[in-house]
């Protein structure tokens, strides 16, 4: 176990997230992939804090995840509300059919 | 009188402006006013001529440059000015032009009496006269070019006078464009002369050239002044230089200038406008063919004779052009049926005489020059007379076709008589008529200066001239009438028309006699030159041969056309005859070149190039923009995945270029 | 006096502003104000010329510095050291005189406009303000700014009041001219980077090597930028479609004055400021100019639409201006200036006549016309006279200008083969010009009368006035060009001196 | 935690779990299954955090992430009836581009990683205490996080209100969801 291994782990997880993001058509599934990517970021934060050189502010390794999780929660709340509302309204969950952005 | 010579120029102009602005609705007043102005100008010109002939000092500097107005400055040393250069040849032309214009104006009263737009005719005719007068008194090349162009404009308006007739309009356009084509060369020549030889003044150019030529022979050192020094220096610098395409600069400049005269004087192959110009009213034809326009080219060549003579080749070009035209036009004239076209080709042929006569002269043997000017003088009167009589005939029988005439001598007695005189003059019937003397002089000059070929062509053309003029005359006046009898009943001789013709008959006869008394044309154009040498009469066989040709030609014509009635029912199918009567298909060649080559193969591709290539590139640059935009727009299709992918690519690129690696 | 000079652009602006407050139904008031306005401008320009001639403002011979009359400067955009710098020399005054006369005629020609009359005149006056501003600016940035101001009303005037493919034409015209502006900015940036100034006279006096080397690319940018405005081949294609779609008065002003801003800029901003660049690049522009001359004339032969014919004729004749400049001789520059003025009048009168004739025949296709001389003799005679002016007959202004330019093509040593060939081709264009002019004149005013020709009526008084004014100008300049040539020559002395440095 | 063979083994176990569950989360057809796989993945991560001496983060991961966010995702899946059942297959192009982009990013990141200069664990390091976190969060001085903390709080509040407003349009019952979201976030 070392920093490189941790970072490689997070990189692979992140690329899984990207893969999921690109291949999923349901919005919730895409959100799920985003969660994976955020998770990868968290791993990075913690790993850097753990392998920090002497004199570095390692508290940040704990505080930054707090913010990340908080922001994620906020984002999830809004996103899921939007998804539910949209589903109720349009009965569509396929992202490929939600093309209204281009107009 | 000399000081007020500008009045001669001004009077026809007043006639033009006054007529066109105030009198165009009153033809009678306009006619009277024009005749008044032109008559006054004629009187002044005659006084000037008499004063000149009677003065002791008939040399070059006596009359030159009586007045001048600086028009505009081009460089510090080159100023375009308008002025008058009065010397024997310009005075001679002034007399010829004003006399003929006055008579033609008078004639036009009769000719245009039933024409609604006669009020426009007289002012325009006066403008034509004004332009030609300005041309002949020009002291500089640029002034000559200016009036040269005005002659073109006025001929355009007069040839196309009946503007509702498409053929007239086409003829006027043709005349203008062909002469304009030649003028482009003329202008280039003038510019070369102005910029490379430093002068546009005739005196300066001719003095410089004369001095240069005598430096080359035995007689050096003249006192030159002003622009002549520059010309002389430039000529000396040119000496021996190979120039461009083997011709030195002077030859280029002079040949280019000569091309201007080539077009205006309708030398082969730029002659095609002249027969078509017959679409204009007959008085216009008569004035174009006798005193104005076509002699402008001859006059230009004569004006610049010394410098042409100095240049290599130029005079050879002049001679060659003239001889070809003389022969060519005479051959065509034998086959034509249109009364005015026969006369037009005869003019071409006579112009050819004048031109090659200039070409056979040189600075030592000046007889050709004298003869040419002499022929200009005599030809003006009898050619004018021929046209006026042709106009009267057309007016009487309402046809241009000599096939529909015949036997008119009974009805038009006066016309018959004066036409006979004119035909004798142009055919060169000996001793009594002016044309004989001048033509004789030309052939003699050519032979004695060693241009035997031209002299023989001259003799041959003399015979042809006699033949086709005889044919013309006998077909019109002898035999039986072949046209619509209805017209013949009303045929009569209008007194306004007959009167000038009778007057013109006088110079037709006597104009040849100055030759016998000696004249001073030449020594005035070439300053301080040797006195004119009369042709040596060693070749005394020429005169009998010329007489024999003339008489023979008339005799053949009489035998073929005069003695018995002629049938025109079956046009000859002989291929040579057809070729000749179609004027060697030169017009067709022109149409081919202009329509097929220039319009279709030059202008049309250029338009296509403009529409599709130049404009196409501009448009396609816009289209490329639009295409790029469409592609980029296509990515913005609302598909979240596409946005995401692009975003990731963008982030990756940012990381790549952002210094991370 | 400096204030009066600046009034030449302030006055049109004020008129445009005050026209905004006139109710649009009061067409008479609008027309009256417009005519009064252009007359006022004309009076202003004439008084300036009189004051100029009275004063001693000629640049001394051999001086490289233009002596400006009525100059005025005030700091502006101080951050980049820019000034609002105006003044005039003889050349600008001549252009202003021509512009104001054509503007007067343009307003008179627009007399019949009733639809959105108010907007038309407001835009026209903004166009005038921009044009006059250009002619009096001696600061590159100010010059450029005024030049841009002219483009906006041009677009609107064509797109709103034009005919045919008017939106397309307006867009094409403006896009290409904006392209030119981009090049001009590039050139300006070059000179600014070399000299740190926009002051034209200061730049012209700057002989530093930096400017000399920057001129190698800044000169073609500036020259071509203005050349697009002057419709130099191959960037001429905006002009036929633009002129053809514009309303009569705007065609007159565009071809007569606006296109001349191109030539003006080429001379004033390109050749004068960077003579080293000019020496280097002029062979190219001479070739382009010659192509314009011959090419425009040949294409005019093939056109059928009167406005297209005249537009291509304009390309051909404005090409002669560029050719004159490209010879880089005193005679050539003078000839170019004369041709600019002359062509302004000639093309304006032709466009005015086309407008009048179109108002009667309702077609501009020459095949559908004929015999107009019989029914509308006044217009037809004017048409013939204008035709002769296009051909360059002696007595018209074109002759004076063209002769001077042609002489420039052959003056001096004849070693430069390129110049000789180009000069000869330019001279040959007079024949082609004769062909298309006569073809047009013959098929419009001569020949048999067209079927619907019997109800045509000849010109009314208000139509005659501008035609007579313009024809008078053409013939006056052709017969008495002396003072014009003198003014042009004086003001070109510094340019010529600069070229020889 | 000391780097021993045990920790290495644990690390690779956790890694295998994380990656395996992560891959499942993005590939399985049933959305409910992927949510559960995500949960597993997050559990694995929490374990990794414990291994890396970040107990507080691990705890937060389990409480907030798994207990709140993922549960809520499952709720949303169940609420919208079609979500869980019907599978929407992506096109081949999408798979190709997904793999490509993932590979690009992976390659890029792995290319950067080896350049991390400092890979040894600092021997003097001490695990961060919750007290320290609390003090740092409420510290208004230069090193404190008071301002971000406040901003995040406001953001959460506004997100809650916003989510409630968006979802409320249709049915009054939707407010319940928002309450839960808000609860889990705090």
Tab-separated table of N, CA and C in Angstrom, chain C residues 23-138:
chain	number	residue	atom	x	y	z
C	23	UNK	N	-42.042	64.876	-37.224
C	23	UNK	CA	-43.012	63.787	-37.432
C	23	UNK	C	-42.877	63.235	-38.839
C	24	UNK	N	-43.043	61.914	-38.959
C	24	UNK	CA	-42.699	61.314	-40.244
C	24	UNK	C	-43.710	61.630	-41.339
C	25	UNK	N	-44.882	62.142	-40.959
C	25	UNK	CA	-45.838	62.479	-42.004
C	25	UNK	C	-45.429	63.740	-42.749
C	26	UNK	N	-44.643	64.594	-42.071
C	26	UNK	CA	-44.305	65.879	-42.691
C	26	UNK	C	-43.143	65.703	-43.662
C	27	UNK	N	-43.463	65.092	-44.797
C	27	UNK	CA	-42.417	64.785	-45.773
C	27	UNK	C	-41.792	66.061	-46.305
C	28	UNK	N	-42.634	67.061	-46.499
C	28	UNK	CA	-42.121	68.315	-47.040
C	28	UNK	C	-41.071	68.922	-46.141
C	29	UNK	N	-41.335	68.925	-44.851
C	29	UNK	CA	-40.377	69.486	-43.901
C	29	UNK	C	-39.074	68.692	-43.955
C	30	UNK	N	-39.232	67.396	-44.012
C	30	UNK	CA	-38.021	66.559	-44.026
C	30	UNK	C	-37.179	66.866	-45.255
C	31	UNK	N	-37.839	66.929	-46.413
C	31	UNK	CA	-37.092	67.234	-47.634
C	31	UNK	C	-36.456	68.605	-47.560
C	32	UNK	N	-37.232	69.554	-47.081
C	32	UNK	CA	-36.711	70.921	-46.987
C	32	UNK	C	-35.483	70.962	-46.099
C	33	UNK	N	-35.583	70.321	-44.953
C	33	UNK	CA	-34.444	70.326	-44.038
C	33	UNK	C	-33.248	69.642	-44.667
C	34	UNK	N	-33.503	68.570	-45.407
C	34	UNK	CA	-32.379	67.849	-46.011
C	34	UNK	C	-31.684	68.710	-47.059
C	35	UNK	N	-32.492	69.314	-47.912
C	35	UNK	CA	-31.874	70.148	-48.950
C	35	UNK	C	-31.125	71.297	-48.297
C	36	UNK	N	-31.748	71.923	-47.293
C	36	UNK	CA	-31.067	73.014	-46.609
C	36	UNK	C	-29.771	72.505	-45.996
C	37	UNK	N	-29.839	71.299	-45.450
C	37	UNK	CA	-28.645	70.739	-44.828
C	37	UNK	C	-27.514	70.540	-45.819
C	38	UNK	N	-27.804	69.906	-46.952
C	38	UNK	CA	-26.709	69.660	-47.907
C	38	UNK	C	-26.231	70.964	-48.513
C	39	UNK	N	-27.163	71.901	-48.705
C	39	UNK	CA	-26.718	73.202	-49.213
C	39	UNK	C	-25.792	73.853	-48.201
C	40	UNK	N	-26.154	73.712	-46.924
C	40	UNK	CA	-25.300	74.271	-45.877
C	40	UNK	C	-23.915	73.649	-45.911
C	41	UNK	N	-23.879	72.345	-46.085
C	41	UNK	CA	-22.571	71.676	-46.138
C	41	UNK	C	-21.776	72.162	-47.338
C	42	UNK	N	-22.501	72.271	-48.460
C	42	UNK	CA	-21.815	72.730	-49.667
C	42	UNK	C	-21.252	74.126	-49.443
C	43	UNK	N	-22.056	74.991	-48.854
C	43	UNK	CA	-21.587	76.363	-48.577
C	43	UNK	C	-20.381	76.325	-47.663
C	44	UNK	N	-20.443	75.459	-46.685
C	44	UNK	CA	-19.335	75.330	-45.740
C	44	UNK	C	-18.053	74.930	-46.480
C	45	UNK	N	-18.183	73.934	-47.327
C	45	UNK	CA	-17.000	73.450	-48.052
C	45	UNK	C	-16.471	74.518	-48.981
C	46	UNK	N	-17.399	75.206	-49.658
C	46	UNK	CA	-16.945	76.258	-50.581
C	46	UNK	C	-16.228	77.357	-49.806
C	47	UNK	N	-16.785	77.740	-48.657
C	47	UNK	CA	-16.115	78.792	-47.899
C	47	UNK	C	-14.761	78.312	-47.398
C	48	UNK	N	-14.677	77.050	-47.057
C	48	UNK	CA	-13.377	76.516	-46.644
C	48	UNK	C	-12.376	76.584	-47.795
C	49	UNK	N	-12.858	76.261	-48.985
C	49	UNK	CA	-11.942	76.295	-50.137
C	49	UNK	C	-11.486	77.716	-50.398
C	50	UNK	N	-12.432	78.644	-50.286
C	50	UNK	CA	-12.058	80.044	-50.513
C	50	UNK	C	-11.026	80.470	-49.478
C	51	UNK	N	-11.276	80.108	-48.241
C	51	UNK	CA	-10.319	80.469	-47.193
C	51	UNK	C	-8.983	79.795	-47.440
C	52	UNK	N	-9.038	78.580	-47.927
C	52	UNK	CA	-7.804	77.848	-48.184
C	52	UNK	C	-7.001	78.506	-49.295
C	53	UNK	N	-7.726	78.871	-50.361
C	53	UNK	CA	-7.028	79.487	-51.484
C	53	UNK	C	-6.482	80.852	-51.098
C	54	UNK	N	-7.214	81.542	-50.192
C	54	UNK	CA	-6.753	82.871	-49.787
C	54	UNK	C	-5.514	82.761	-48.911
C	55	UNK	N	-5.506	81.748	-48.060
C	55	UNK	CA	-4.349	81.591	-47.183
C	55	UNK	C	-3.192	80.953	-47.929
C	56	UNK	N	-2.060	80.885	-47.263
C	56	UNK	CA	-0.897	80.295	-47.913
C	56	UNK	C	-0.663	78.929	-47.293
C	57	UNK	N	-1.340	77.952	-47.821
C	57	UNK	CA	-1.290	76.637	-47.192
C	57	UNK	C	-0.580	75.601	-48.044
C	58	UNK	N	0.011	76.036	-49.152
C	58	UNK	CA	0.663	75.056	-50.016
C	58	UNK	C	1.879	74.486	-49.302
C	59	UNK	N	2.025	73.187	-49.387
C	59	UNK	CA	3.206	72.571	-48.798
C	59	UNK	C	4.420	73.007	-49.599
C	60	UNK	N	5.475	73.433	-48.943
C	60	UNK	CA	6.644	73.882	-49.702
C	60	UNK	C	7.241	72.742	-50.509
C	61	UNK	N	7.770	73.080	-51.663
C	61	UNK	CA	8.342	72.059	-52.541
C	61	UNK	C	9.502	71.387	-51.821
C	62	UNK	N	9.536	70.079	-51.896
C	62	UNK	CA	10.625	69.348	-51.273
C	62	UNK	C	10.387	69.052	-49.815
C	63	UNK	N	9.243	69.501	-49.286
C	63	UNK	CA	8.985	69.201	-47.890
C	63	UNK	C	8.237	67.891	-47.786
C	64	UNK	N	8.568	67.132	-46.766
C	64	UNK	CA	7.876	65.864	-46.590
C	64	UNK	C	6.706	66.027	-45.641
C	65	UNK	N	6.494	67.222	-45.144
C	65	UNK	CA	5.453	67.399	-44.154
C	65	UNK	C	4.280	68.145	-44.763
C	66	UNK	N	3.128	67.545	-44.660
C	66	UNK	CA	1.946	68.208	-45.183
C	66	UNK	C	1.633	69.439	-44.351
C	67	UNK	N	1.433	70.539	-45.036
C	67	UNK	CA	0.996	71.733	-44.324
C	67	UNK	C	-0.515	71.656	-44.203
C	68	UNK	N	-0.967	71.538	-42.976
C	68	UNK	CA	-2.403	71.390	-42.779
C	68	UNK	C	-3.033	72.742	-42.585
C	69	UNK	N	-4.184	72.907	-43.186
C	69	UNK	CA	-4.936	74.125	-42.940
C	69	UNK	C	-5.975	73.828	-41.866
C	70	UNK	N	-6.268	74.836	-41.079
C	70	UNK	CA	-7.350	74.762	-40.077
C	70	UNK	C	-7.190	73.557	-39.161
C	71	UNK	N	-5.962	73.244	-38.771
C	71	UNK	CA	-5.811	72.022	-37.996
C	71	UNK	C	-6.277	72.223	-36.557
C	72	UNK	N	-6.706	71.151	-35.987
C	72	UNK	CA	-7.258	71.174	-34.638
C	72	UNK	C	-6.924	69.847	-33.999
C	73	UNK	N	-6.372	69.884	-32.775
C	73	UNK	CA	-6.151	68.593	-32.122
C	73	UNK	C	-6.484	68.670	-30.651
C	74	UNK	N	-7.009	67.596	-30.163
C	74	UNK	CA	-7.315	67.514	-28.746
C	74	UNK	C	-7.086	66.075	-28.323
C	75	UNK	N	-6.546	65.870	-27.108
C	75	UNK	CA	-6.270	64.495	-26.681
C	75	UNK	C	-7.536	63.666	-26.607
C	76	UNK	N	-7.366	62.415	-26.891
C	76	UNK	CA	-8.521	61.510	-26.946
C	76	UNK	C	-7.965	60.120	-26.775
C	77	UNK	N	-8.539	59.311	-25.979
C	77	UNK	CA	-7.954	58.001	-25.672
C	77	UNK	C	-6.503	58.158	-25.256
C	78	UNK	N	-6.301	58.909	-24.178
C	78	UNK	CA	-4.925	59.241	-23.835
C	78	UNK	C	-4.097	58.022	-23.490
C	79	UNK	N	-4.773	56.971	-23.080
C	79	UNK	CA	-4.028	55.782	-22.666
C	79	UNK	C	-3.129	55.276	-23.786
C	80	UNK	N	-3.568	55.440	-25.052
C	80	UNK	CA	-2.715	54.987	-26.144
C	80	UNK	C	-2.169	56.186	-26.914
C	81	UNK	N	-2.195	57.330	-26.287
C	81	UNK	CA	-1.588	58.504	-26.911
C	81	UNK	C	-2.303	58.946	-28.166
C	82	UNK	N	-3.590	58.703	-28.223
C	82	UNK	CA	-4.332	59.058	-29.422
C	82	UNK	C	-4.891	60.466	-29.306
C	83	UNK	N	-5.026	61.104	-30.466
C	83	UNK	CA	-5.584	62.452	-30.477
C	83	UNK	C	-6.722	62.513	-31.477
C	84	UNK	N	-7.623	63.429	-31.233
C	84	UNK	CA	-8.602	63.754	-32.259
C	84	UNK	C	-7.975	64.871	-33.078
C	85	UNK	N	-7.537	64.549	-34.284
C	85	UNK	CA	-6.692	65.463	-35.030
C	85	UNK	C	-7.310	65.683	-36.409
C	86	UNK	N	-7.786	66.881	-36.640
C	86	UNK	CA	-8.385	67.151	-37.940
C	86	UNK	C	-7.691	68.319	-38.614
C	87	UNK	N	-7.850	68.365	-39.915
C	87	UNK	CA	-7.254	69.418	-40.717
C	87	UNK	C	-7.520	69.101	-42.164
C	88	UNK	N	-7.125	69.979	-43.074
C	88	UNK	CA	-7.319	69.678	-44.490
C	88	UNK	C	-6.112	70.109	-45.294
C	89	UNK	N	-5.919	69.455	-46.416
C	89	UNK	CA	-5.057	69.998	-47.456
C	89	UNK	C	-5.886	70.047	-48.739
C	90	UNK	N	-5.237	70.433	-49.819
C	90	UNK	CA	-5.997	70.622	-51.057
C	90	UNK	C	-6.733	69.375	-51.491
C	91	UNK	N	-6.072	68.246	-51.357
C	91	UNK	CA	-6.652	66.969	-51.766
C	91	UNK	C	-7.956	66.703	-51.022
C	92	UNK	N	-7.911	66.838	-49.684
C	92	UNK	CA	-9.145	66.569	-48.927
C	92	UNK	C	-10.237	67.555	-49.309
C	93	UNK	N	-9.844	68.808	-49.517
C	93	UNK	CA	-10.869	69.794	-49.857
C	93	UNK	C	-11.539	69.443	-51.174
C	94	UNK	N	-10.746	68.995	-52.130
C	94	UNK	CA	-11.340	68.629	-53.418
C	94	UNK	C	-12.312	67.472	-53.246
C	95	UNK	N	-11.901	66.492	-52.459
C	95	UNK	CA	-12.787	65.354	-52.236
C	95	UNK	C	-14.056	65.803	-51.530
C	96	UNK	N	-13.894	66.739	-50.587
C	96	UNK	CA	-15.080	67.204	-49.850
C	96	UNK	C	-16.013	67.966	-50.767
C	97	UNK	N	-15.426	68.737	-51.663
C	97	UNK	CA	-16.271	69.478	-52.604
C	97	UNK	C	-17.071	68.493	-53.455
C	98	UNK	N	-16.369	67.496	-53.969
C	98	UNK	CA	-17.059	66.512	-54.787
C	98	UNK	C	-18.149	65.815	-53.977
C	99	UNK	N	-17.802	65.431	-52.760
C	99	UNK	CA	-18.773	64.717	-51.931
C	99	UNK	C	-19.991	65.577	-51.673
C	100	UNK	N	-19.776	66.867	-51.399
C	100	UNK	CA	-20.947	67.677	-51.058
C	100	UNK	C	-21.821	67.919	-52.286
C	101	UNK	N	-21.177	68.043	-53.457
C	101	UNK	CA	-22.009	68.228	-54.659
C	101	UNK	C	-22.827	66.959	-54.925
C	102	UNK	N	-22.164	65.827	-54.805
C	102	UNK	CA	-22.893	64.575	-55.058
C	102	UNK	C	-23.970	64.372	-54.006
C	103	UNK	N	-23.689	64.789	-52.773
C	103	UNK	CA	-24.710	64.659	-51.735
C	103	UNK	C	-25.925	65.516	-52.068
C	104	UNK	N	-25.656	66.724	-52.529
C	104	UNK	CA	-26.772	67.597	-52.912
C	104	UNK	C	-27.613	66.924	-53.998
C	105	UNK	N	-26.918	66.412	-55.006
C	105	UNK	CA	-27.652	65.768	-56.090
C	105	UNK	C	-28.375	64.526	-55.589
C	106	UNK	N	-27.723	63.812	-54.684
C	106	UNK	CA	-28.355	62.622	-54.136
C	106	UNK	C	-29.654	62.950	-53.422
C	107	UNK	N	-29.651	64.031	-52.652
C	107	UNK	CA	-30.873	64.414	-51.947
C	107	UNK	C	-31.953	64.795	-52.948
C	108	UNK	N	-31.553	65.508	-54.002
C	108	UNK	CA	-32.551	65.904	-54.997
C	108	UNK	C	-33.099	64.685	-55.719
C	109	UNK	N	-32.227	63.732	-55.992
C	109	UNK	CA	-32.675	62.523	-56.692
C	109	UNK	C	-33.650	61.733	-55.822
C	110	UNK	N	-33.443	61.819	-54.507
C	110	UNK	CA	-34.309	61.062	-53.596
C	110	UNK	C	-35.618	61.780	-53.318
C	111	UNK	N	-35.918	62.771	-54.080
C	111	UNK	CA	-37.104	63.567	-53.818
C	111	UNK	C	-38.376	62.733	-53.817
C	112	UNK	N	-38.386	61.699	-54.630
C	112	UNK	CA	-39.629	60.937	-54.784
C	112	UNK	C	-39.821	59.907	-53.692
C	113	UNK	N	-38.813	59.724	-52.830
C	113	UNK	CA	-38.975	58.712	-51.785
C	113	UNK	C	-40.031	59.181	-50.793
C	114	UNK	N	-41.031	58.357	-50.585
C	114	UNK	CA	-42.045	58.719	-49.599
C	114	UNK	C	-42.104	57.692	-48.482
C	115	UNK	N	-41.775	56.468	-48.824
C	115	UNK	CA	-41.828	55.411	-47.829
C	115	UNK	C	-40.626	55.522	-46.897
C	116	UNK	N	-40.859	55.695	-45.623
C	116	UNK	CA	-39.796	55.837	-44.627
C	116	UNK	C	-38.786	56.913	-45.025
C	117	UNK	N	-39.350	57.979	-45.516
C	117	UNK	CA	-38.536	59.101	-45.971
C	117	UNK	C	-37.632	59.629	-44.869
C	118	UNK	N	-38.178	59.716	-43.688
C	118	UNK	CA	-37.423	60.300	-42.568
C	118	UNK	C	-36.188	59.461	-42.259
C	119	UNK	N	-36.389	58.156	-42.152
C	119	UNK	CA	-35.257	57.290	-41.846
C	119	UNK	C	-34.201	57.380	-42.937
C	120	UNK	N	-34.672	57.450	-44.164
C	120	UNK	CA	-33.739	57.521	-45.284
C	120	UNK	C	-32.804	58.714	-45.130
C	121	UNK	N	-33.391	59.860	-44.881
C	121	UNK	CA	-32.545	61.051	-44.815
C	121	UNK	C	-31.676	61.045	-43.563
C	122	UNK	N	-32.201	60.524	-42.473
C	122	UNK	CA	-31.369	60.454	-41.264
C	122	UNK	C	-30.132	59.613	-41.546
C	123	UNK	N	-30.350	58.441	-42.163
C	123	UNK	CA	-29.215	57.561	-42.453
C	123	UNK	C	-28.261	58.214	-43.441
C	124	UNK	N	-28.848	58.896	-44.430
C	124	UNK	CA	-27.999	59.558	-45.423
C	124	UNK	C	-27.091	60.583	-44.750
C	125	UNK	N	-27.641	61.323	-43.794
C	125	UNK	CA	-26.812	62.342	-43.146
C	125	UNK	C	-25.769	61.712	-42.231
C	126	UNK	N	-26.095	60.586	-41.642
C	126	UNK	CA	-25.053	59.916	-40.845
C	126	UNK	C	-23.924	59.464	-41.760
C	127	UNK	N	-24.319	58.945	-42.937
C	127	UNK	CA	-23.312	58.540	-43.922
C	127	UNK	C	-22.434	59.729	-44.304
C	128	UNK	N	-23.094	60.871	-44.510
C	128	UNK	CA	-22.342	62.074	-44.869
C	128	UNK	C	-21.386	62.465	-43.759
C	129	UNK	N	-21.875	62.404	-42.525
C	129	UNK	CA	-21.020	62.794	-41.402
C	129	UNK	C	-19.769	61.927	-41.366
C	130	UNK	N	-19.975	60.612	-41.539
C	130	UNK	CA	-18.823	59.716	-41.523
C	130	UNK	C	-17.855	60.034	-42.645
C	131	UNK	N	-18.410	60.287	-43.832
C	131	UNK	CA	-17.550	60.548	-44.982
C	131	UNK	C	-16.713	61.804	-44.776
C	132	UNK	N	-17.388	62.871	-44.343
C	132	UNK	CA	-16.630	64.113	-44.150
C	132	UNK	C	-15.612	63.952	-43.029
C	133	UNK	N	-16.017	63.214	-42.009
C	133	UNK	CA	-15.063	62.966	-40.932
C	133	UNK	C	-13.803	62.299	-41.450
C	134	UNK	N	-13.981	61.335	-42.354
C	134	UNK	CA	-12.818	60.665	-42.937
C	134	UNK	C	-11.921	61.654	-43.650
C	135	UNK	N	-12.547	62.526	-44.430
C	135	UNK	CA	-11.735	63.409	-45.259
C	135	UNK	C	-10.956	64.424	-44.435
C	136	UNK	N	-11.406	64.723	-43.230
C	136	UNK	CA	-10.672	65.732	-42.474
C	136	UNK	C	-9.789	65.122	-41.398
C	137	UNK	N	-9.811	63.803	-41.227
C	137	UNK	CA	-9.025	63.227	-40.140
C	137	UNK	C	-7.565	63.085	-40.548
C	138	UNK	N	-6.701	63.482	-39.641
C	138	UNK	CA	-5.287	63.242	-39.875
C	138	UNK	C	-4.699	62.371	-38.781
